Short mmCIF file of C-alpha atoms in Angstrom, two decimals:
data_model
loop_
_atom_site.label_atom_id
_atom_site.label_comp_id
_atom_site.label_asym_id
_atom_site.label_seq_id
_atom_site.Cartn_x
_atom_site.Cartn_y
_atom_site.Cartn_z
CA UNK T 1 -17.44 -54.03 73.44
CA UNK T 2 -15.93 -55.45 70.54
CA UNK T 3 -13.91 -57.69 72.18
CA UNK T 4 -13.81 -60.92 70.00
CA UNK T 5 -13.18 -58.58 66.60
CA UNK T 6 -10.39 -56.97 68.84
CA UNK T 7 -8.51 -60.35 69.39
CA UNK T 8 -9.39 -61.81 66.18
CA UNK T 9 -6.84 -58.24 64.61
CA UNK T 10 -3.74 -60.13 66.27
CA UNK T 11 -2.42 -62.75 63.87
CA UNK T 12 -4.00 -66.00 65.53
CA UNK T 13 -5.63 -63.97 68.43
CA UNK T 14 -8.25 -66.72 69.11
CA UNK T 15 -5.20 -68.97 70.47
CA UNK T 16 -2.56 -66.67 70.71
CA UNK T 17 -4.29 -64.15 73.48
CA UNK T 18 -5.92 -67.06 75.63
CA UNK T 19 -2.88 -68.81 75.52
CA UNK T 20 -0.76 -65.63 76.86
CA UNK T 21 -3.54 -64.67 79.60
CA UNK T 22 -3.19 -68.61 80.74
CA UNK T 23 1.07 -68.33 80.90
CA UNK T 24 0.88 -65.20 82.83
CA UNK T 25 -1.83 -66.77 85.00
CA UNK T 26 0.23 -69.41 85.62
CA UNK T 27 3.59 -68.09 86.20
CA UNK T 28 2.46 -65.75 88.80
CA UNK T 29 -0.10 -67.52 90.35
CA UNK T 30 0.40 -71.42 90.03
CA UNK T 31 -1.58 -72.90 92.28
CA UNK T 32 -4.46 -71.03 91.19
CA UNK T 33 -6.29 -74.03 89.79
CA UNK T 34 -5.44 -76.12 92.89
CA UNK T 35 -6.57 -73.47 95.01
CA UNK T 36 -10.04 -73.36 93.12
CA UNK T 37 -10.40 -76.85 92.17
CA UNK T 38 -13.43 -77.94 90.41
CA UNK T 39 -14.32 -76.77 87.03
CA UNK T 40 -12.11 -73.63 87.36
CA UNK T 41 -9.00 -76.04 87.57
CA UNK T 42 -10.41 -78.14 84.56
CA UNK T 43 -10.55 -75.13 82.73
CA UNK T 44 -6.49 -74.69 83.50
CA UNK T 45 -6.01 -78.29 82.65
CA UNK T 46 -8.40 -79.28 79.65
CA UNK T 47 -6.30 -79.11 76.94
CA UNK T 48 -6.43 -82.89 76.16
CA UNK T 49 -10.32 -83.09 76.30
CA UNK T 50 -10.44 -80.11 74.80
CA UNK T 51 -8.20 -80.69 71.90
CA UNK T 52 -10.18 -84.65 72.21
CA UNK T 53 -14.18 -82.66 71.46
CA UNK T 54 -11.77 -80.48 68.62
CA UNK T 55 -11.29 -83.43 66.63
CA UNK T 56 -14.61 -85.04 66.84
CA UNK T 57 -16.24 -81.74 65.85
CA UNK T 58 -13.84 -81.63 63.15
CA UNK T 59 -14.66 -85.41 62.25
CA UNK T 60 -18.53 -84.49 62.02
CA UNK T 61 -17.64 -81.89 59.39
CA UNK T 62 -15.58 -84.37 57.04
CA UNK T 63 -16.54 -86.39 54.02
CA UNK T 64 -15.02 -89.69 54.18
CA UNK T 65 -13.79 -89.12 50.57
CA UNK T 66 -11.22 -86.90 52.24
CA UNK T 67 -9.31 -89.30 54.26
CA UNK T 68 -6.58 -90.02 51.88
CA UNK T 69 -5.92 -86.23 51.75
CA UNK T 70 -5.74 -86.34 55.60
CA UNK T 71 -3.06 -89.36 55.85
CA UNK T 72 -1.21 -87.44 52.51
CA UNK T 73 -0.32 -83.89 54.79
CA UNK T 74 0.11 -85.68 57.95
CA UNK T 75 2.52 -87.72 56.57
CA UNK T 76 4.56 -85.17 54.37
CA UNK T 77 4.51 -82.93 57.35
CA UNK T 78 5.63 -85.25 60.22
CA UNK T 79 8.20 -86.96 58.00
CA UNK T 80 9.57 -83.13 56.75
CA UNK T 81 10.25 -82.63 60.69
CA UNK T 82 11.12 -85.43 61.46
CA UNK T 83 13.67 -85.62 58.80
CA UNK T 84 15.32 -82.27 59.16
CA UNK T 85 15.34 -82.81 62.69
CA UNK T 86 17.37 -85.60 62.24
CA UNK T 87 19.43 -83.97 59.39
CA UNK T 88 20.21 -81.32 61.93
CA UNK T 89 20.48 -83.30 64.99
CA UNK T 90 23.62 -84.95 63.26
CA UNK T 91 24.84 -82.22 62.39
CA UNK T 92 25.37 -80.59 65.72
CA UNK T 93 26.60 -83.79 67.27
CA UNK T 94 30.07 -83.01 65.29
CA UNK T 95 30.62 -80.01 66.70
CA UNK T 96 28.56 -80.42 70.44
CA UNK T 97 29.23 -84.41 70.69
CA UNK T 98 27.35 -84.86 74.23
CA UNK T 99 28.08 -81.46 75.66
CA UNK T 100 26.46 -77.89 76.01
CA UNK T 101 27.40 -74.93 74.56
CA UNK T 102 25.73 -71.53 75.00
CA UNK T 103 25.36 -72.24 78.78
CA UNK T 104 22.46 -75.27 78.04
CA UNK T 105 22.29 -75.61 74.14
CA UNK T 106 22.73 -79.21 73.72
CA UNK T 107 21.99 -82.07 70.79
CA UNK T 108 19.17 -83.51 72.84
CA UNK T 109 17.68 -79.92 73.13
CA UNK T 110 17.85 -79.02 69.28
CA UNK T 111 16.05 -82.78 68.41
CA UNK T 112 13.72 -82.71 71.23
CA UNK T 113 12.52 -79.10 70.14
CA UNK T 114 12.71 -79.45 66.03
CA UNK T 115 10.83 -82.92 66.72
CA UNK T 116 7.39 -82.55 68.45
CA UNK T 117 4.91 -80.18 66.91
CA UNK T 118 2.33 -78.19 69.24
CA UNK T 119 -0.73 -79.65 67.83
CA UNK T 120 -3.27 -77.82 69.81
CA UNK T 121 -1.79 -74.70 68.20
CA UNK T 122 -1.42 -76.29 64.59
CA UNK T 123 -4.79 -77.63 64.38
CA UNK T 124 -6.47 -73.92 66.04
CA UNK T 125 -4.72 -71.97 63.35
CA UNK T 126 -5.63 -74.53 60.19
CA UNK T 127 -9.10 -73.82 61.99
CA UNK T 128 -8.96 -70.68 61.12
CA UNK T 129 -6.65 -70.51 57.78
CA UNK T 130 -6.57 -73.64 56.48
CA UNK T 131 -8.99 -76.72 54.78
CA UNK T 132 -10.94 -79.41 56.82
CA UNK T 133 -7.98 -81.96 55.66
CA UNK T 134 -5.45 -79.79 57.22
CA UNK T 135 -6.96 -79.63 60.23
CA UNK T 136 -7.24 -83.66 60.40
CA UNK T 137 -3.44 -84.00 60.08
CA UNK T 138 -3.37 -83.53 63.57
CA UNK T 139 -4.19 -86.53 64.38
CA UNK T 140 -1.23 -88.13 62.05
CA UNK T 141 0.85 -85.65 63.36
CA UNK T 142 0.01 -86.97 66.83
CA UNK T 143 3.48 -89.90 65.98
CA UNK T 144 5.54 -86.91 67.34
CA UNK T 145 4.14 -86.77 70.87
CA UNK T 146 6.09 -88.05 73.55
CA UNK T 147 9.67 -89.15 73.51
CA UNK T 148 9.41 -92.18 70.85
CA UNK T 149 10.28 -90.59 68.05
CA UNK T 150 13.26 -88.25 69.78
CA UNK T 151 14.58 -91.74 71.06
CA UNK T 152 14.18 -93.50 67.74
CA UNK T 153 15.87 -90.32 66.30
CA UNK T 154 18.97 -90.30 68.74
CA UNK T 155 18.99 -94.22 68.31
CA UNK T 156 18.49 -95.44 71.01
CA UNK T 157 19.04 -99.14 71.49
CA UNK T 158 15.73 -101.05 72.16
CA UNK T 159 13.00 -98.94 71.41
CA UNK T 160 11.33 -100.95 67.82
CA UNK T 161 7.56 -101.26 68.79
CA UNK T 162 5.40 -98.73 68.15
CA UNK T 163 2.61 -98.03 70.75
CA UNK T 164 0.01 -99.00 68.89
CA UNK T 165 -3.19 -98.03 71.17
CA UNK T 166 -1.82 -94.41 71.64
CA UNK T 167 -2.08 -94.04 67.80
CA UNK T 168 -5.58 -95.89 68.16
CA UNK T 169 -6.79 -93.17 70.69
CA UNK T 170 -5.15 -90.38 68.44
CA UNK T 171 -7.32 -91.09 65.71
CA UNK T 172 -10.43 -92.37 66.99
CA UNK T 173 -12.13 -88.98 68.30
CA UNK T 174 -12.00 -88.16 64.16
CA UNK T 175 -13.12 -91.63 63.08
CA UNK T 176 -16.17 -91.09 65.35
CA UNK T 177 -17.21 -87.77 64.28
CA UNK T 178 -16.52 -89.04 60.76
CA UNK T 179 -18.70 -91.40 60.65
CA UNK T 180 -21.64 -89.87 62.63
CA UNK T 181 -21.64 -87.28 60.75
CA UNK T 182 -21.69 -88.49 57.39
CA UNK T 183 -24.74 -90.94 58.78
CA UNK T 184 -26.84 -87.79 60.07
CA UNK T 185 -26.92 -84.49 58.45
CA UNK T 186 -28.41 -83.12 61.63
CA UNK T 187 -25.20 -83.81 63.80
CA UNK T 188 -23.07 -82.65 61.13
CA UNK T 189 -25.11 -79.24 61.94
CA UNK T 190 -25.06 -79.46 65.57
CA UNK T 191 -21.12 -79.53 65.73
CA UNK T 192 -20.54 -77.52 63.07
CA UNK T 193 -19.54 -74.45 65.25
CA UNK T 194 -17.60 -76.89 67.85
CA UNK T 195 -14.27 -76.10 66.39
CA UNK T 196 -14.22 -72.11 66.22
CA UNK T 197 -15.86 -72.10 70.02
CA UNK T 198 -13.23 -74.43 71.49
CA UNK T 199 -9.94 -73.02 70.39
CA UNK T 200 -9.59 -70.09 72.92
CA UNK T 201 -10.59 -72.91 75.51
CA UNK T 202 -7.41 -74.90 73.94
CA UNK T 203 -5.17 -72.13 74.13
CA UNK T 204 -5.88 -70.80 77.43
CA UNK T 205 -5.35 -74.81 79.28
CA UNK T 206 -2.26 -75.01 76.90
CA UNK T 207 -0.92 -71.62 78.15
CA UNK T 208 -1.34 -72.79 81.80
CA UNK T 209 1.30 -74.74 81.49
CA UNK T 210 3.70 -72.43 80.42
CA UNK T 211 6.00 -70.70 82.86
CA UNK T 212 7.02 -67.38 81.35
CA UNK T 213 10.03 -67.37 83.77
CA UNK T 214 11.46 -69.96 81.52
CA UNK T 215 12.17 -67.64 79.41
CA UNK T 216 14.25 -65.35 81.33
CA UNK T 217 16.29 -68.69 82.92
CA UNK T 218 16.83 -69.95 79.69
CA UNK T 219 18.40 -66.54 78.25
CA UNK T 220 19.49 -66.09 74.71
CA UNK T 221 19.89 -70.14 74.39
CA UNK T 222 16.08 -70.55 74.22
CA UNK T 223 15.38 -67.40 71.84
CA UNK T 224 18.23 -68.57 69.63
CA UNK T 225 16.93 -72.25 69.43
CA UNK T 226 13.26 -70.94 69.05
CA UNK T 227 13.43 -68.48 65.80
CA UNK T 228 16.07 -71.51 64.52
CA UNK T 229 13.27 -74.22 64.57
CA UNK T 230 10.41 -71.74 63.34
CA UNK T 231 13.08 -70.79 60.94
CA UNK T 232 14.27 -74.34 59.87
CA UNK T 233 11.18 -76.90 60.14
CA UNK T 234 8.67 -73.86 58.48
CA UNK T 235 11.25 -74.32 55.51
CA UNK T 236 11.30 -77.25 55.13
CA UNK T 237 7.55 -78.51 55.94
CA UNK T 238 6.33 -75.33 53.72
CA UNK T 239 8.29 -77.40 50.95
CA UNK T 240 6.46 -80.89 51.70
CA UNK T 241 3.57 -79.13 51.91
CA UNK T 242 3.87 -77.15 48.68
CA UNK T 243 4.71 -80.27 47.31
CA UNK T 244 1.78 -82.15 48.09
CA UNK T 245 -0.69 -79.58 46.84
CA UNK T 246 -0.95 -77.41 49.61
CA UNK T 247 -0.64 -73.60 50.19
CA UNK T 248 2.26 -73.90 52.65
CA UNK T 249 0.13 -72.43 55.22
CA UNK T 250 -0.02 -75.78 57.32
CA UNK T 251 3.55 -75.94 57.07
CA UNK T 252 4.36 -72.69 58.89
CA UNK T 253 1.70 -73.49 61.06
CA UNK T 254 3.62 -76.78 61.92
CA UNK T 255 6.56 -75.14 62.81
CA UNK T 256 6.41 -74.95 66.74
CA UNK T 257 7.33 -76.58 69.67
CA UNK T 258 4.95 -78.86 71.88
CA UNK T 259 4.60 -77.61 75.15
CA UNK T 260 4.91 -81.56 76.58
CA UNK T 261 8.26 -81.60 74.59
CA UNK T 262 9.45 -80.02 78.10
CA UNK T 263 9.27 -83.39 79.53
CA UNK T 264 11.28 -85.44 76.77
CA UNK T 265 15.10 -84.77 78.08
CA UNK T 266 14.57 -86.38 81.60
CA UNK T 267 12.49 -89.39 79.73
CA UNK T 268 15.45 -89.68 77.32
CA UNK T 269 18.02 -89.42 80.40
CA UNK T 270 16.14 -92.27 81.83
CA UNK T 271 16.51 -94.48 79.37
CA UNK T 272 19.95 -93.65 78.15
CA UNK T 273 22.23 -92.49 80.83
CA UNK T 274 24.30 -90.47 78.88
CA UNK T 275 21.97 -87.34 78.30
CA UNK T 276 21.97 -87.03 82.22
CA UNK T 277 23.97 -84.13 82.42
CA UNK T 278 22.28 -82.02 79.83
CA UNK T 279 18.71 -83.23 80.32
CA UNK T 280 18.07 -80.47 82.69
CA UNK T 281 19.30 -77.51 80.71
CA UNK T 282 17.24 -79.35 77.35
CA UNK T 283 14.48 -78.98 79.90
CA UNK T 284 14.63 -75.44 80.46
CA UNK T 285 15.84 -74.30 77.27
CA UNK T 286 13.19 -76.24 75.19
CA UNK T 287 10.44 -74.32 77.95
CA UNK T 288 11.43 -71.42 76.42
CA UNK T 289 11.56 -72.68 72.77
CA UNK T 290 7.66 -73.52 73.09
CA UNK T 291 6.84 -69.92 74.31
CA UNK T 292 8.89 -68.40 71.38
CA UNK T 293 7.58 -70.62 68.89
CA UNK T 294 3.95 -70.55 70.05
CA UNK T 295 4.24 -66.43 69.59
CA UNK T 296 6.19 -66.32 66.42
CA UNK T 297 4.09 -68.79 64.75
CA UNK T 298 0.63 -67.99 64.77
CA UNK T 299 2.45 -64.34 63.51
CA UNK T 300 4.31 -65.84 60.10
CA UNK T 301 1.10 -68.12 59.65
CA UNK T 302 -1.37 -65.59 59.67
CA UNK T 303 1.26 -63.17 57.01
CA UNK T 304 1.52 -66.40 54.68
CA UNK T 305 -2.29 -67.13 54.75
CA UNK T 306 -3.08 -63.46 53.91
CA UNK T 307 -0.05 -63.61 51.28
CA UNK T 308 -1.67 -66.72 49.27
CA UNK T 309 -4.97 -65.70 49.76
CA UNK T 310 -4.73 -62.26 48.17
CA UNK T 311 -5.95 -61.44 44.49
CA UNK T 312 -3.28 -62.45 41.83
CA UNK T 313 -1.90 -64.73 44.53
CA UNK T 314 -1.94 -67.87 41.59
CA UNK T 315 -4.62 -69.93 44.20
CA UNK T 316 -7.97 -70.44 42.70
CA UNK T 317 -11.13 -69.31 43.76
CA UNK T 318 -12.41 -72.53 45.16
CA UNK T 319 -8.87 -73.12 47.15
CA UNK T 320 -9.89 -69.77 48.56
CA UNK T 321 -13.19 -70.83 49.67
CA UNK T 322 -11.75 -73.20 51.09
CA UNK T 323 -9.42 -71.11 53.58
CA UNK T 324 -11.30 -71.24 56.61
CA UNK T 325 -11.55 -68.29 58.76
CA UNK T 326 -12.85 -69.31 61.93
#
């Protein structure tokens, strides 16, 4: 049975496939991995370790001489999102102020969904389209997690240090792989097929958290808000990253939705009681976001990649050899 060469015919099959199989799993049985318990429920729930022996595979693969290049697309991309999202975010406040329109659509949603990238599915498909520096954005891009930035984008009174240790532990998985890698050749070949073996592993534990019944609760809202931040932050980080030398093809592929992003509204509401009425709608509506972005953007990734990649696309043979196609 030719069942990886199957998958591998849908655009991002390696994630896109596992990560379906582990949202139907869980939104008709959820207490599967409970129910099992042991390494069957670390399998549902892996997808920070996971994503954690990623990295460090990555890391063992990597010249040092590449880390400016690494800190270069990070930046342009989490600063391209992070920008627009903020762009947009006012925006909509003139017309929405704190309220909801479209039965849940909300400021706080829009932000909270155009902010935090889906890194597990960024750094699987520059595993399998893009360079080695690409990949290692991740780890930059990692600032987005969480509610910090969404906060510091609303501005929220208060919030001026930076956790420090969580960028620490962001990076350090790379940093390690880095530099045993570069000091033995023979580790460097050990790992070297670490990243294309883990990333249906990372998409099935990140699809286990997804309840496809979001979707249908969340209605038009959540399809509307998901094409508009594939459409919007692909723009605009294809620019940065056209901009700083690259393809564009780790822009699209930065233009999703974290699934965690799910749990930014009631954070926010917590710490600014004035989202409390729409934090639960943001909730449901930026559930449904993830799904639509994690399906629409492995698609437009995988078209761009084979777009720039073809003959008398303008990139040079050694960018091309560089496209890696995992």
């Amino acid at each position: 049975m030719k069942i990886k060469q199957s998958v591998e015919k849908i655009p991002g099959g390696m994630m896109l496939v596992p990560l379906l199989l582990g949202a139907i799993l869980h939104t008709l049985f959820p207490n599967m991995p409970t129910f099992f318990g042991s390494f069957t429920e670390g399998l549902f729930k892996g997808a920070l370790p996971f994503i954690a022996l990623n990295i460090f595979c990555l890391g063992t693969q990597m010249d040092f001489r590449v880390t400016p290049r690494i800190v270069k697309k990070g930046g342009a991309l989490i600063i391209s999102k992070v920008g627009i999202a903020a762009i947009v975010g006012v925006i909509a406040g003139q017309f929405i102020g704190d309220g909801m329109i479209m039965g849940g659509l909300s400021v706080l949603a829009i932000i909270v969904a155009m902010n935090d990238t889906n890194g597990g599915l960024y750094m699987s498909l520059m595993n399998q389209f893009g360079k080695k520096e690409e990949v290692g954005a991740t780890t930059i891009m990692a600032l987005e997690t969480g509610p910090f930035i969404t906060m510091v984008t609303l501005g929220i009174a208060g919030i001026s240090v930076f956790p420090w240790p969580y960028l620490v532990g962001a990076i350090l998985p790379l940093l390690l792989g880095m530099i045993v890698g570069n000091l033995d050749p023979d580790i460097r070949s050990l790992f070297s097929k670490g990243n294309a073996m883990l990333i249906p592993f990372i998409g099935f534990a990140l699809g286990s958290g997804i309840d496809l019944s979001k979707v249908y609760q969340a209605g038009i809202t959540g399809i509307v808000l998901g094409i508009f931040v594939v459409v919007v932050t692909g723009a605009a980080c294809l620019l940065a990253d056209k901009l700083t030398g690259g393809s564009g093809i780790a822009g699209i592929a930065a233009a999703s939705t974290a699934g965690n992003a799910a749990a930014v509204p009631a954070v926010i509401a917590a710490a600014n009681p004035k989202y409390e009425a729409v934090a639960p709608s943001a909730t449901v509506v930026i559930a449904s976001c993830v799904i639509v972005t994690a399906i629409l953007v492995p698609i437009l990734t995988a078209w761009w990649a084979k777009r720039v990649n073809r003959p008398g696309s303008g990139q040079s043979d050694e960018e091309q050899v560089q496209a890696v196609s995992m």
